[in-house]
Amino acid sequence: MTRIHLACVAAALVLAGLSGCSSEAGNSNSPAIELLNVSYDPTRELWKAINYAFTAKHEKEAGQALNIRVTHAGSSSQARSVIEGLEADVVTLAMWTDTDAVARAGLIDAGWESELPNNALPYSSTIVFVVRKGNPKQIQDWPDLLKQGVEIITPNPKTSGNGKLSFLAAWGAALDRGGSEADALAYVTELFKHVPVLDSGARAATVTFAQKKIGDVHLTWENEARLEVQEAQGELEIVYPSASILAEPLVAVVDANVKRHGTADIAREYLEFLYTEEAQEIIARNYYRPSKEAILAKHKEDFPEIRLFRISAVAKDWADAHARYFAEGAVFDKISEGSRGEQ
Amino acid sequence: MSEPHLQFVAHDRRAAPSASTTTGVPAAASTRTLVPLRQSTRIAARSLGTTRAGDLTSGPGLRARATVTGTAAIEQVSSARAEARDAVPTNDLSNWKNAQQDPLWVRLTLIGLAVGSLLLLVIIPVANVFYQALSAGLHAYWDNLFNDPDTRHSIWLTLIVAPTAVGANLVFGVAAAWAIARFRFPGRSALTTLIDLPFAISPVVAGLQLVLLFGLRGYFGPWLREHDIHVIFALPGLILATMFVTLPFIARELIPVLEAIGPDEELAAVSLGARGWQVLWKITLPNIKWGLLYGILLCNARAMGEFGAVYVVSGHIPGQTQTMPLRVDRLFQGYNTPGSFALASLLMLLALVTLVLKTVLERRTQRELAEAAKLHTVEIES
Amino acid sequence: MSRRVLPGFRLSLGFTFAYLTVMVVIPLAACVAKAATLTPSEFLAAVWTPRARAAYVLTVGASLASAVVNVLLGVLLAWVLVRYRFPLKRLFDAIIDLPFALPTAVAGLVYSSLHVENGWLGQFLVPHGIELAYTRAAIVLVLVFIGLPFVVRTLQPVLESVEHEVEEAAAMLGASRWQTFTRVILPMLLPAIITGFALAFARSLGEYGSVVFVSGNMPFRTEIASRLVVDRLEEFEYAQATAIAVVLLAISFSTLIAINLLERWSQRTYV
């Protein structure tokens, strides 16, 4: 009896080991160059398409296999990982401040914005609303968010680019309506009282809204909103507010890492590829606003005209916006303290 | 922190005798059954506020120390019984005969409540995992599990990380149990507490410690980077995090088992000229094998399922540093609910297999200890 | 005992010490050292923000609440499993250990999807205004699941060892069944209940994987302390994250000591 049981355990372990070996054999013997792209949350589909195109192109032109991996999470968490030693070759984060944090850790050379065309900005985006089918709460623009009983889903501004942008968009829209700083503060304070869940990243917030069906309106990236509506098959609708923020997800090569990996050229080539017609087309098809005017014009019906204000409307620049609104003890902290205990 | 605490407690009854081995009486097992006999009437009487069952020492009922011998206790009870028989009319005798029998409606209500809460808390969630995993059909289920290279890699990765961590903790567990159960030395109880510590530490903090040590901005980070050694965001980091979290399991399981078995056989072997390793391989390990397997099983279950600690040190690179639980999380975030639940169902399956093995091993360990206890009883009686 | 006779004392103890030093002591020291880079006032400012206080209160409160529920549930389950016979009893007995074997992330994943509006349980509960998704109640619920085995498994052996003579004697002395239970059996179970309670409580304090799935992680409302550590990490506030971690360490460490004392106390008082 004893032996039989032991044999069973042993057999199970061996089997487990074997199945592991066989699966490893499948993906270990490729001598491809590896690139690691550390990106933010809702760019999965975009990078999948871009990587597919770039890998094919590179293999055809250079005759060399290329394996690009992408990691996704809240933008600030991603920056933290890179700073702690995650071997990113390129960072394609949501916020200037996050890329800047990586640069300040000495991993990206100064002046990185001017290394690539259009100030290292291959595409832009904005924050829009997603509502339930038929828009039952009649949400058309920013003021409607504060209606009685409206629950708003947006991720945590502390950890997520989406969260920061939602905050800044709401703030800027209040100013845009002709309000004062105090009005904007009052508006945003009230707005966050309507938020029942603060997810750590954009995608988690989408899952909360679309799949778990929490909340009435979801403030999210334009591209994420389009994808979300598409996935929901008629259950959700997109609403464009009259004004929103111009989001600038910059891209950069992580100089310190590519030097060690010997991937400086290919990493640069990869990011420059984003500005080609082919990539810009892919970008547009994934609902990011391409930086090339011609491609943007071609997809005009996909990107409704709304007033897009720059970061300069709410702060001096992205760094100032971070210090003013999201740093420890800044506006967002005060707001969350104010709303505490209101369950 | 989970199983071993429980295990420790569950073993308490068997471990308790050896706790009292300082007096040289290793097994209270033989007398244990008598204790309640002796105390039962006293406890009952005390709690009910009567002194009828006779000679009671002072102090609250539960604190009554064992002062009477076993035989005296039996006499006490039987005399109390006889007394009771004399005192009450015969038709009330059923009163104590059915003393452990609850009325039918009580039984049904309690069973209903218990089964209901287990249904809600455990069974429905289990069913839900499999339902959601299979909702897209068997074919899609298979595809989700084995045709996604990143998911496949996560399974493979978990199969490396967990056994490695378990292996390291196994060696540690045997060494620590040997030192603690077989020798007395200053700082022995402090050592035990230190072993317990990972139980009490939030897994997130466990991960944070590794980041502080091995992260690029941590204490050893720059040096590691210079020598191109990867710890964080690579396999070693995942293994270290898992090792930390599961460190106490095997040691905690083995200490009471070794203590209960006692050193006699080993002493005999040594006196017959056996060497250290021979004692370990020929005597100790065979004696504790079921307890050992049990510890490995629990350790492994926890290692495969670890989330918080590896979450902090993983970096989430698909196809590189995503273990199964992390992959579940990422798939769920990637709109791939069926894929996520498919992988979750695999983890659930592992948990269920663990439960079955655990039940089997539990019985084995118990027998191991019962035999040890019997041995002691024979010794004492002879 | 026989220090000199049995072999391997130096080797095993040396290895144990070395292993513990590398795996536990050095990492812990790193944690404390990092937190020590803050001045005392900075440390206090980091660990005593209103948000951090709310997180501690929630962590401890939810752990306490779940431990209390687990005691009630545990007494019920242990009683039913030890005393009664019913179909599939062994199955029910076995699945009580499931929370031990199941990765907590899976538990969190399932629990979060069960109680939303279109989930298996949510579809019945939400229309009646019982919203269990992303509330403090959800945290307590998942902690009840995580801690379920502790009280049951500590109680079972004790309850089994209660010899029927005790109850017979009580019955003889004229006690009703309820009196026997509350005044005879329950006091005997008390040490085990306390131990089980402490174990479930301690386990809940450190739980992370399942809670982040089911709570909304809203600061001041549903954010637990472990989550706050991660948040601070992601904001690049390392020293602050570590400071909060040290507070967590202190809480768990004192719980651990309390458990050990309780175990010793109950061993001493109960037989």
XYZ file of C-alpha atoms in Angstrom, chain B residues 8 11-30 32 180-182 184 188 253-263 369 372-373 376 380, chain C residues 1 267:
45
model
C 0.535 22.581 14.561
C -0.953 17.938 16.021
C -1.208 19.456 19.412
C -2.895 16.493 20.860
C -0.127 14.279 19.694
C 2.544 16.866 20.253
C 1.372 17.690 23.747
C 2.757 14.495 25.247
C 6.216 15.236 23.967
C 5.913 18.767 25.253
C 5.839 17.175 28.645
C 8.744 14.875 27.920
C 10.894 17.030 30.138
C 9.525 15.032 33.031
C 10.507 11.863 31.277
C 6.979 10.647 30.619
C 6.776 10.749 26.858
C 3.293 9.638 26.057
C 0.222 10.737 27.842
C -1.580 8.830 25.141
C -2.318 5.906 27.362
C -5.332 10.555 27.927
C 14.966 21.854 17.118
C 13.330 18.531 17.911
C 16.451 16.588 18.851
C 18.122 21.660 23.483
C 15.684 27.467 20.636
C 5.098 20.087 9.984
C 8.156 18.028 10.881
C 9.014 19.422 14.322
C 5.980 17.958 16.144
C 6.268 14.674 14.240
C 9.920 14.244 15.174
C 9.192 15.221 18.750
C 6.363 12.746 19.030
C 8.399 9.892 17.602
C 11.253 10.508 19.982
C 14.967 9.818 19.524
C 2.137 9.007 15.263
C 4.941 5.974 17.900
C 2.577 6.558 20.785
C 5.945 4.599 24.100
C 6.168 2.709 29.960
C 18.614 15.889 25.728
C -2.264 24.253 26.916
